[in-house]
C-alpha cells in the first residue's frame, strides 16, 4: 500500500537465528541507537553472556533470560532504496498465533534455516502459514554457514531439500542465500568466506522486491463500516469508486448510486483502494454495517455456503456443527462447519484421521453461515476472501475462501 | 497512495472500528505530539467532530506551556475534556521532590488512569503509542485488552490479522486501542507538517535546546538542538543516533523498568 515501505517477516524454526539476523540487519544499516547498544551490552554482562545481537529485538525479560522470542515484534530500518518494517515471528509452536499475527501484515518473507540442523518442524509450519497467508515474495537464507565451514555442498543439499518441500506448498523462493547472521556474511556485504556464492546479499535481495500491488483494477468492494449521522463510512477494500457511479448494494442485491464522497474538509470525486471515506447513496435508509457496495460489472459472490481452508489458533478444538461467529471485513454472522473434508498437520502436511481441529492444525472445510455474506475467492479478491472465526471473546481461527 | 496517506487511512479505520464497537470510549491526551496527532485523526475520522470525551491524566507536574496548550485547543476544538488526577496520592505527598520516578509515574499516571476507568466505566481508551518508541511497545496489538488490575501479559495476546481486532470483552476488562502503532517518529513529524497540526512550542529549539519527548517536568530533559522549525526537526531526527525517549528517565532507571511499568498498566 505504501510507495516506499516494505514490510517483511522473518520466519523459521526456533534457534535458527531469526532475532540474530534482525539484529544484524539493524546493526549493519546503522539503525541502532548508541543507547540501545549500551543497554544490550549491560544486559548481556548482567546475564553473563557475550554481546547478543538478538537482544536488540527480544525485549521481554523472559525472552532474554531464556533466549527465545515469545511475541511478534516489529522494527524499522532503511537502505538507500527504501524503508523497511521487519516483523519478527516467534519460532515456537505454542506461539504460532503470534507468528500469524505478525506474518499477516507481511508483503515478503525471509525463511531462515540453520545450516547444521536443516529443515525442522517449525520451518515447514511457518512456510505453510506463509503460503496460506498469500506471501509470495520469498528469500530462503541458510544461516550459520560458519558452523559448517562455509560448505557449498551443504548449502546445495539444503537448497534442494527446501525447494522440494516448498514446491509442494506452491512456494518458490526468489533467492537462496548462504549467510551467517552472527558473523555478518552476505547480509549487507558479500562474504569473503564464500567465494562460490556470487548472487545478491540479503539487503540487495530485499531491495529487489516490489511493494504489494494495489487492487484498483479489481472489482469494487466497499463494506459499510458504520452509519454516522447521514453518512455511510467504509474502507474501499478493492477497486475504486467515483461520484455518480451506479453500484449494487449487497446482499440485498439492490441497484444504488453514489451521490457524494466525503472526507474531512474535502469532497473528493473518486476514492481508491485503501481509502477510508464517508459516502451517501440515493436511498440508504436500510443500509447497515456489513452491507457491501459492489461494482455492477462483476457480480459479487453472495452466499451462505462456501469451502475454505482454515487454521486453528485456539487451545479449544473445533468440531463439525459447533456454532461460532464468522467475520469477513465488517460482515459478521453466526456460522458453523458443515463438513470437515480433511485435517492436516501444518508442519508435515500429514492428513490426520480425526474429527476435531486442534490448535496449529489446518483443515479444508465447508462452512455454512446464518446470514448471506459476500465471500470471494481469496486468490481473486484477497480482502473479501479471508475471514476470522470468533469463539467466546477471541479470534480463535482464520481462513481463506477457496470456492 | 503515498506513505502518510496509507498510515492515516489505517488509523482512521481503527478509530472508527473502536468508536463503532465500544460506546464508552475516550482518548488519552497527554498534550504531546503523538496524542495530539491522534486527536487530529479522530477529527478527520468524524469530519471535525470529537464526539466522545478526551481525557488528560494530570500528574500536576507538566510544563506550564502544556497546560496552556491543552486549554487553548480544548476550547478551539470544542472538546469534552476530562481532567483526572490521583488526588489521594497527591494528598499523601507523592511527588518528584520526595519519591523516585517509578513511584511517581506509577501513582500519578497509571493509578490515576485506573481510578478514572472505574469512575467513568470506560470500556475503550485510544492511546497514541507507537511501535518504534520502545521495544516493549513494539509487541503491542492495535486492540489490547486489560483486566481491571491492568495486567498485560505480553506472551498471551489475542491474534490480530486482516483488519480484524478484538471486538468482545468481558465485564471487568477494558481495551487499549493504539491507532498510531505503525507510525514512526519521523512519520508523525512529517504528518504534522503536512496537516499543519498545532503542536507544543516546547518541541522547538530555544537557546540551543528543545524537548524531543514530553513528560513530567522534573524527569524530562531537553536535548541540545538548533531545530526551531518542522523541517529542521525532521532532518535532525532522521540523522539522530539517539533514542527518542532518551530524555524520559522513567524508561531506564534500571533494566526493564519500562516492562515493569507496562506490566502494571503504564501506557
Short mmCIF file of N, CA, C and O in Angstrom, two decimals, chain A residues 185-290:
data_model
loop_
_atom_site.label_atom_id
_atom_site.label_comp_id
_atom_site.label_asym_id
_atom_site.label_seq_id
_atom_site.Cartn_x
_atom_site.Cartn_y
_atom_site.Cartn_z
N UNK A 185 28.02 -12.49 7.27
CA UNK A 185 28.28 -12.91 5.89
C UNK A 185 27.05 -12.75 5.00
O UNK A 185 25.98 -13.29 5.33
N UNK A 186 27.23 -12.07 3.89
CA UNK A 186 26.18 -11.94 2.86
C UNK A 186 24.90 -11.24 3.35
O UNK A 186 23.83 -11.47 2.80
N UNK A 187 25.02 -10.45 4.39
CA UNK A 187 23.83 -9.70 4.86
C UNK A 187 23.84 -8.33 4.18
O UNK A 187 23.03 -8.06 3.31
N UNK A 188 24.81 -7.50 4.59
CA UNK A 188 24.94 -6.20 3.94
C UNK A 188 26.06 -6.23 2.90
O UNK A 188 26.02 -5.54 1.89
N UNK A 189 27.06 -7.08 3.15
CA UNK A 189 28.22 -7.18 2.26
C UNK A 189 28.37 -8.62 1.78
O UNK A 189 28.12 -9.55 2.53
N UNK A 190 28.84 -8.74 0.54
CA UNK A 190 29.15 -10.08 0.03
C UNK A 190 30.31 -10.66 0.85
O UNK A 190 31.28 -9.96 1.14
N UNK A 191 30.16 -11.91 1.25
CA UNK A 191 31.13 -12.52 2.14
C UNK A 191 32.40 -12.94 1.40
O UNK A 191 32.35 -13.46 0.29
N UNK A 192 33.52 -12.74 2.08
CA UNK A 192 34.79 -13.23 1.52
C UNK A 192 34.99 -14.70 1.87
O UNK A 192 35.89 -15.35 1.35
N UNK A 193 34.16 -15.20 2.75
CA UNK A 193 34.31 -16.60 3.17
C UNK A 193 33.64 -17.60 2.23
O UNK A 193 33.80 -18.79 2.39
N UNK A 194 32.83 -17.08 1.29
CA UNK A 194 32.14 -17.99 0.37
C UNK A 194 32.30 -17.47 -1.05
O UNK A 194 31.35 -16.92 -1.62
N UNK A 195 33.49 -17.64 -1.62
CA UNK A 195 33.71 -17.07 -2.95
C UNK A 195 32.90 -17.81 -4.02
O UNK A 195 32.75 -17.34 -5.14
N UNK A 196 32.33 -18.97 -3.64
CA UNK A 196 31.49 -19.70 -4.58
C UNK A 196 30.10 -19.08 -4.72
O UNK A 196 29.34 -19.42 -5.61
N UNK A 197 29.74 -18.17 -3.82
CA UNK A 197 28.43 -17.53 -3.91
C UNK A 197 28.56 -16.17 -4.57
O UNK A 197 29.29 -15.30 -4.07
N UNK A 198 27.88 -15.97 -5.71
CA UNK A 198 28.08 -14.75 -6.47
C UNK A 198 26.82 -13.89 -6.59
O UNK A 198 26.83 -12.87 -7.25
N UNK A 199 25.76 -14.35 -5.95
CA UNK A 199 24.48 -13.65 -6.14
C UNK A 199 24.31 -12.50 -5.14
O UNK A 199 25.29 -11.99 -4.60
N UNK A 200 23.08 -12.10 -4.87
CA UNK A 200 22.82 -10.90 -4.06
C UNK A 200 23.00 -11.13 -2.56
O UNK A 200 22.86 -12.25 -2.07
N UNK A 201 23.28 -10.04 -1.86
CA UNK A 201 23.22 -10.07 -0.39
C UNK A 201 21.75 -10.03 0.02
O UNK A 201 20.87 -9.74 -0.80
N UNK A 202 21.50 -10.27 1.30
CA UNK A 202 20.12 -10.24 1.80
C UNK A 202 19.51 -8.85 1.56
O UNK A 202 18.37 -8.73 1.10
N UNK A 203 20.28 -7.81 1.86
CA UNK A 203 19.75 -6.46 1.68
C UNK A 203 19.41 -6.16 0.23
O UNK A 203 18.37 -5.60 -0.08
N UNK A 204 20.30 -6.57 -0.68
CA UNK A 204 20.05 -6.31 -2.10
C UNK A 204 18.85 -7.12 -2.60
O UNK A 204 18.07 -6.65 -3.43
N UNK A 205 18.73 -8.33 -2.08
CA UNK A 205 17.58 -9.16 -2.47
C UNK A 205 16.27 -8.50 -2.01
O UNK A 205 15.30 -8.44 -2.75
N UNK A 206 16.29 -7.97 -0.78
CA UNK A 206 15.09 -7.27 -0.27
C UNK A 206 14.78 -6.06 -1.14
O UNK A 206 13.62 -5.80 -1.48
N UNK A 207 15.83 -5.32 -1.48
CA UNK A 207 15.63 -4.12 -2.30
C UNK A 207 14.99 -4.44 -3.65
O UNK A 207 14.35 -3.59 -4.26
N UNK A 208 15.17 -5.68 -4.12
CA UNK A 208 14.63 -6.04 -5.44
C UNK A 208 13.13 -6.35 -5.38
O UNK A 208 12.48 -6.47 -6.41
N UNK A 209 12.60 -6.49 -4.16
CA UNK A 209 11.18 -6.85 -4.05
C UNK A 209 10.27 -5.66 -4.33
O UNK A 209 10.63 -4.52 -4.14
N UNK A 210 9.06 -6.01 -4.73
CA UNK A 210 8.06 -4.98 -5.04
C UNK A 210 7.15 -4.77 -3.85
O UNK A 210 6.89 -5.68 -3.08
N UNK A 211 6.62 -3.57 -3.74
CA UNK A 211 5.57 -3.33 -2.77
C UNK A 211 4.33 -4.05 -3.24
O UNK A 211 4.14 -4.28 -4.43
N UNK A 212 3.51 -4.39 -2.26
CA UNK A 212 2.27 -5.09 -2.57
C UNK A 212 1.51 -4.30 -3.64
O UNK A 212 1.33 -3.10 -3.54
N UNK A 213 1.09 -5.01 -4.67
CA UNK A 213 0.39 -4.31 -5.74
C UNK A 213 -0.98 -3.82 -5.27
O UNK A 213 -1.61 -4.43 -4.44
N UNK A 214 -1.40 -2.73 -5.80
CA UNK A 214 -2.71 -2.20 -5.46
C UNK A 214 -3.78 -2.95 -6.24
O UNK A 214 -3.52 -3.53 -7.27
N UNK A 215 -4.96 -2.90 -5.70
CA UNK A 215 -6.04 -3.65 -6.32
C UNK A 215 -7.07 -2.75 -6.98
O UNK A 215 -8.23 -3.08 -7.09
N UNK A 216 -6.61 -1.59 -7.44
CA UNK A 216 -7.53 -0.65 -8.09
C UNK A 216 -8.20 -1.25 -9.32
O UNK A 216 -9.27 -0.84 -9.71
N UNK A 217 -7.51 -2.21 -9.93
CA UNK A 217 -8.06 -2.80 -11.14
C UNK A 217 -9.05 -3.93 -10.87
O UNK A 217 -9.64 -4.49 -11.77
N UNK A 218 -9.24 -4.26 -9.59
CA UNK A 218 -10.21 -5.31 -9.24
C UNK A 218 -11.61 -4.70 -9.14
O UNK A 218 -11.76 -3.48 -9.05
N UNK A 219 -12.63 -5.53 -9.13
CA UNK A 219 -13.98 -5.00 -8.98
C UNK A 219 -14.18 -4.31 -7.62
O UNK A 219 -13.58 -4.70 -6.63
N UNK A 220 -15.02 -3.30 -7.62
CA UNK A 220 -15.27 -2.54 -6.39
C UNK A 220 -15.93 -3.40 -5.31
O UNK A 220 -16.93 -4.07 -5.55
N UNK A 221 -15.33 -3.36 -4.11
CA UNK A 221 -15.97 -3.92 -2.92
C UNK A 221 -15.73 -2.92 -1.79
O UNK A 221 -14.60 -2.68 -1.39
N UNK A 222 -16.82 -2.36 -1.29
CA UNK A 222 -16.73 -1.36 -0.23
C UNK A 222 -17.70 -1.74 0.89
O UNK A 222 -18.89 -1.43 0.83
N UNK A 223 -17.20 -2.45 1.90
CA UNK A 223 -18.09 -2.84 3.01
C UNK A 223 -18.41 -1.62 3.89
O UNK A 223 -17.54 -0.80 4.15
N UNK A 224 -19.65 -1.53 4.30
CA UNK A 224 -20.05 -0.43 5.20
C UNK A 224 -19.52 -0.74 6.60
O UNK A 224 -19.78 -1.81 7.15
N UNK A 225 -18.73 0.20 7.12
CA UNK A 225 -18.17 0.00 8.46
C UNK A 225 -19.14 0.49 9.53
O UNK A 225 -19.32 -0.14 10.56
N UNK A 226 -19.76 1.63 9.29
CA UNK A 226 -20.75 2.15 10.23
C UNK A 226 -21.56 3.25 9.57
O UNK A 226 -21.19 3.79 8.53
N UNK A 227 -22.69 3.55 10.21
CA UNK A 227 -23.51 4.68 9.77
C UNK A 227 -23.23 5.81 10.74
O UNK A 227 -23.28 5.61 11.96
N UNK A 228 -22.88 6.97 10.20
CA UNK A 228 -22.54 8.09 11.07
C UNK A 228 -23.33 9.31 10.60
O UNK A 228 -23.11 9.83 9.51
N UNK A 229 -24.28 9.74 11.42
CA UNK A 229 -25.22 10.80 11.03
C UNK A 229 -25.84 10.45 9.69
O UNK A 229 -26.40 9.37 9.54
N UNK A 230 -25.67 11.30 8.69
CA UNK A 230 -26.29 10.98 7.40
C UNK A 230 -25.29 10.36 6.43
O UNK A 230 -25.54 10.28 5.23
N UNK A 231 -24.14 9.91 6.96
CA UNK A 231 -23.11 9.33 6.09
C UNK A 231 -22.92 7.84 6.37
O UNK A 231 -23.11 7.37 7.49
N UNK A 232 -22.53 7.14 5.32
CA UNK A 232 -22.06 5.77 5.49
C UNK A 232 -20.54 5.84 5.49
O UNK A 232 -19.96 6.58 4.69
N UNK A 233 -19.89 5.10 6.38
CA UNK A 233 -18.43 5.11 6.43
C UNK A 233 -17.91 3.74 6.02
O UNK A 233 -18.53 2.72 6.33
N UNK A 234 -16.76 3.74 5.34
CA UNK A 234 -16.19 2.46 4.98
C UNK A 234 -14.84 2.59 4.32
O UNK A 234 -14.42 3.68 3.94
N UNK A 235 -14.16 1.44 4.22
CA UNK A 235 -12.85 1.37 3.57
C UNK A 235 -13.02 0.68 2.22
O UNK A 235 -13.60 -0.40 2.16
N UNK A 236 -12.52 1.31 1.18
CA UNK A 236 -12.56 0.68 -0.15
C UNK A 236 -11.59 -0.50 -0.12
O UNK A 236 -10.38 -0.32 -0.05
N UNK A 237 -12.11 -1.72 -0.08
CA UNK A 237 -11.25 -2.90 0.04
C UNK A 237 -10.66 -3.31 -1.30
O UNK A 237 -9.54 -3.83 -1.36
N UNK A 238 -11.39 -3.09 -2.36
CA UNK A 238 -10.83 -3.36 -3.69
C UNK A 238 -11.52 -2.45 -4.69
O UNK A 238 -12.63 -1.98 -4.46
N UNK A 239 -10.82 -2.22 -5.79
CA UNK A 239 -11.39 -1.37 -6.84
C UNK A 239 -11.36 0.10 -6.47
O UNK A 239 -10.65 0.51 -5.55
N UNK A 240 -12.14 0.88 -7.18
CA UNK A 240 -12.22 2.30 -6.88
C UNK A 240 -13.66 2.74 -7.08
O UNK A 240 -14.50 2.01 -7.62
N UNK A 241 -13.94 3.95 -6.63
CA UNK A 241 -15.32 4.42 -6.62
C UNK A 241 -15.33 5.88 -7.04
O UNK A 241 -14.38 6.62 -6.75
N UNK A 242 -16.37 6.29 -7.73
CA UNK A 242 -16.46 7.71 -8.07
C UNK A 242 -17.89 8.20 -7.94
O UNK A 242 -18.85 7.41 -7.92
N UNK A 243 -18.00 9.49 -7.82
CA UNK A 243 -19.31 10.10 -7.64
C UNK A 243 -20.19 9.78 -8.84
O UNK A 243 -19.71 9.68 -9.97
N UNK A 244 -21.49 9.61 -8.58
CA UNK A 244 -22.50 9.28 -9.59
C UNK A 244 -22.38 7.86 -10.13
O UNK A 244 -23.11 7.48 -11.05
N UNK A 245 -21.47 7.08 -9.57
CA UNK A 245 -21.31 5.70 -10.06
C UNK A 245 -22.52 4.85 -9.67
O UNK A 245 -23.03 4.92 -8.57
N UNK A 246 -22.95 4.03 -10.61
CA UNK A 246 -24.01 3.06 -10.32
C UNK A 246 -23.36 1.85 -9.64
O UNK A 246 -22.35 1.33 -10.13
N UNK A 247 -23.93 1.41 -8.56
CA UNK A 247 -23.37 0.27 -7.82
C UNK A 247 -24.50 -0.67 -7.40
O UNK A 247 -25.68 -0.37 -7.59
N UNK A 248 -24.10 -1.81 -6.84
CA UNK A 248 -25.09 -2.74 -6.31
C UNK A 248 -24.88 -2.84 -4.80
O UNK A 248 -23.76 -3.03 -4.35
N UNK A 249 -25.95 -2.71 -4.06
CA UNK A 249 -25.88 -2.88 -2.61
C UNK A 249 -26.16 -4.35 -2.30
O UNK A 249 -27.21 -4.87 -2.64
N UNK A 250 -25.17 -4.98 -1.68
CA UNK A 250 -25.30 -6.41 -1.34
C UNK A 250 -25.38 -6.55 0.18
O UNK A 250 -24.87 -5.72 0.90
N UNK A 251 -25.96 -7.62 0.70
CA UNK A 251 -26.54 -8.73 -0.05
C UNK A 251 -27.99 -8.48 -0.48
O UNK A 251 -28.61 -9.39 -1.03
N UNK A 252 -28.52 -7.29 -0.25
CA UNK A 252 -29.90 -7.01 -0.65
C UNK A 252 -30.09 -7.14 -2.15
O UNK A 252 -31.20 -7.32 -2.62
N UNK A 253 -28.96 -6.95 -2.88
CA UNK A 253 -29.00 -7.00 -4.34
C UNK A 253 -29.89 -5.90 -4.92
O UNK A 253 -30.79 -6.15 -5.72
N UNK A 254 -29.64 -4.67 -4.49
CA UNK A 254 -30.41 -3.51 -4.93
C UNK A 254 -29.49 -2.56 -5.68
O UNK A 254 -28.36 -2.32 -5.24
N UNK A 255 -29.96 -2.03 -6.78
CA UNK A 255 -29.18 -1.03 -7.52
C UNK A 255 -29.14 0.26 -6.71
O UNK A 255 -30.14 0.64 -6.08
N UNK A 256 -28.01 0.93 -6.73
CA UNK A 256 -27.87 2.17 -5.96
C UNK A 256 -26.91 3.10 -6.70
O UNK A 256 -26.25 2.70 -7.66
N UNK A 257 -26.85 4.33 -6.23
CA UNK A 257 -25.99 5.30 -6.88
C UNK A 257 -25.21 6.08 -5.82
O UNK A 257 -25.78 6.49 -4.80
N UNK A 258 -23.92 6.28 -6.05
CA UNK A 258 -23.09 7.06 -5.13
C UNK A 258 -23.38 8.54 -5.35
O UNK A 258 -23.07 9.09 -6.41
N UNK A 259 -24.00 9.19 -4.37
CA UNK A 259 -24.38 10.60 -4.52
C UNK A 259 -23.26 11.54 -4.11
O UNK A 259 -23.15 12.65 -4.62
N UNK A 260 -22.45 11.09 -3.15
CA UNK A 260 -21.47 12.00 -2.59
C UNK A 260 -20.36 11.19 -1.95
O UNK A 260 -20.62 10.14 -1.35
N UNK A 261 -19.11 11.64 -2.10
CA UNK A 261 -17.98 11.04 -1.37
C UNK A 261 -17.44 12.12 -0.46
O UNK A 261 -17.29 13.28 -0.88
N UNK A 262 -17.16 11.74 0.77
CA UNK A 262 -16.77 12.78 1.72
C UNK A 262 -15.56 12.40 2.55
O UNK A 262 -15.41 11.28 3.00
N UNK A 263 -14.63 13.38 2.69
CA UNK A 263 -13.58 13.27 3.69
C UNK A 263 -13.64 14.56 4.50
O UNK A 263 -14.39 15.46 4.15
N UNK A 264 -12.85 14.66 5.56
CA UNK A 264 -12.90 15.88 6.36
C UNK A 264 -12.41 17.05 5.51
O UNK A 264 -11.33 16.99 4.94
N UNK A 265 -13.20 18.07 5.43
CA UNK A 265 -12.86 19.28 4.69
C UNK A 265 -12.50 19.00 3.24
O UNK A 265 -11.68 19.69 2.65
N UNK A 266 -13.13 17.95 2.68
CA UNK A 266 -12.86 17.64 1.27
C UNK A 266 -14.03 16.85 0.70
O UNK A 266 -14.66 16.07 1.42
N UNK A 267 -14.32 17.07 -0.55
CA UNK A 267 -15.35 16.30 -1.24
C UNK A 267 -14.74 15.69 -2.50
O UNK A 267 -14.97 16.17 -3.60
N UNK A 268 -13.94 14.64 -2.31
CA UNK A 268 -13.27 14.06 -3.47
C UNK A 268 -14.28 13.45 -4.45
O UNK A 268 -15.35 13.01 -4.04
N UNK A 269 -13.93 13.44 -5.71
CA UNK A 269 -14.83 12.84 -6.70
C UNK A 269 -14.63 11.35 -6.82
O UNK A 269 -15.52 10.62 -7.27
N UNK A 270 -13.43 10.90 -6.43
CA UNK A 270 -13.14 9.47 -6.51
C UNK A 270 -12.43 9.01 -5.23
O UNK A 270 -11.90 9.83 -4.49
N UNK A 271 -12.45 7.72 -5.03
CA UNK A 271 -11.68 7.14 -3.93
C UNK A 271 -11.09 5.84 -4.43
O UNK A 271 -11.70 5.13 -5.22
N UNK A 272 -9.86 5.52 -3.97
CA UNK A 272 -9.17 4.33 -4.46
C UNK A 272 -9.08 3.27 -3.37
O UNK A 272 -9.45 3.51 -2.21
N UNK A 273 -8.55 2.11 -3.73
CA UNK A 273 -8.37 1.02 -2.79
C UNK A 273 -7.57 1.51 -1.58
O UNK A 273 -6.54 2.13 -1.74
N UNK A 274 -8.08 1.24 -0.40
CA UNK A 274 -7.40 1.65 0.83
C UNK A 274 -7.91 2.96 1.40
O UNK A 274 -7.61 3.29 2.54
N UNK A 275 -8.69 3.69 0.64
CA UNK A 275 -9.25 4.95 1.14
C UNK A 275 -10.37 4.68 2.14
O UNK A 275 -11.24 3.84 1.90
N UNK A 276 -10.34 5.43 3.23
CA UNK A 276 -11.43 5.38 4.20
C UNK A 276 -12.27 6.62 4.01
O UNK A 276 -11.81 7.73 4.24
N UNK A 277 -13.51 6.40 3.61
CA UNK A 277 -14.34 7.53 3.18
C UNK A 277 -15.69 7.55 3.90
O UNK A 277 -16.09 6.58 4.54
N UNK A 278 -16.36 8.69 3.78
CA UNK A 278 -17.77 8.77 4.05
C UNK A 278 -18.47 8.87 2.70
O UNK A 278 -17.88 9.38 1.75
N UNK A 279 -19.69 8.36 2.58
CA UNK A 279 -20.39 8.47 1.30
C UNK A 279 -21.89 8.39 1.52
O UNK A 279 -22.35 7.99 2.59
N UNK A 280 -22.61 8.81 0.50
CA UNK A 280 -24.07 8.75 0.56
C UNK A 280 -24.61 8.00 -0.65
O UNK A 280 -24.08 8.15 -1.75
N UNK A 281 -25.66 7.24 -0.42
CA UNK A 281 -26.39 6.61 -1.53
C UNK A 281 -27.71 7.34 -1.70
O UNK A 281 -28.19 7.99 -0.76
N UNK A 282 -28.30 7.21 -2.86
CA UNK A 282 -29.57 7.89 -3.11
C UNK A 282 -30.62 7.47 -2.08
O UNK A 282 -31.33 8.28 -1.51
N UNK A 283 -30.68 6.18 -1.81
CA UNK A 283 -31.62 5.70 -0.82
C UNK A 283 -30.86 4.79 0.14
O UNK A 283 -30.48 3.69 -0.22
N UNK A 284 -30.63 5.26 1.36
CA UNK A 284 -29.77 4.49 2.24
C UNK A 284 -30.41 4.21 3.60
O UNK A 284 -29.74 3.82 4.55
N UNK A 285 -31.73 4.37 3.67
CA UNK A 285 -32.41 4.24 4.96
C UNK A 285 -32.15 2.88 5.61
O UNK A 285 -32.02 2.78 6.83
N UNK A 286 -32.05 1.83 4.81
CA UNK A 286 -31.95 0.50 5.39
C UNK A 286 -30.53 -0.06 5.37
O UNK A 286 -30.31 -1.22 5.69
N UNK A 287 -29.57 0.78 4.98
CA UNK A 287 -28.19 0.29 4.90
C UNK A 287 -27.60 0.19 6.30
O UNK A 287 -27.82 1.05 7.14
N UNK A 288 -26.86 -0.89 6.55
CA UNK A 288 -26.23 -1.05 7.86
C UNK A 288 -24.84 -1.64 7.72
O UNK A 288 -24.44 -2.08 6.64
N UNK A 289 -24.11 -1.61 8.85
CA UNK A 289 -22.77 -2.20 8.88
C UNK A 289 -22.82 -3.62 8.34
O UNK A 289 -23.73 -4.39 8.68
N UNK A 290 -21.86 -3.95 7.50
CA UNK A 290 -21.80 -5.29 6.96
C UNK A 290 -22.40 -5.42 5.57
O UNK A 290 -22.17 -6.40 4.88
#
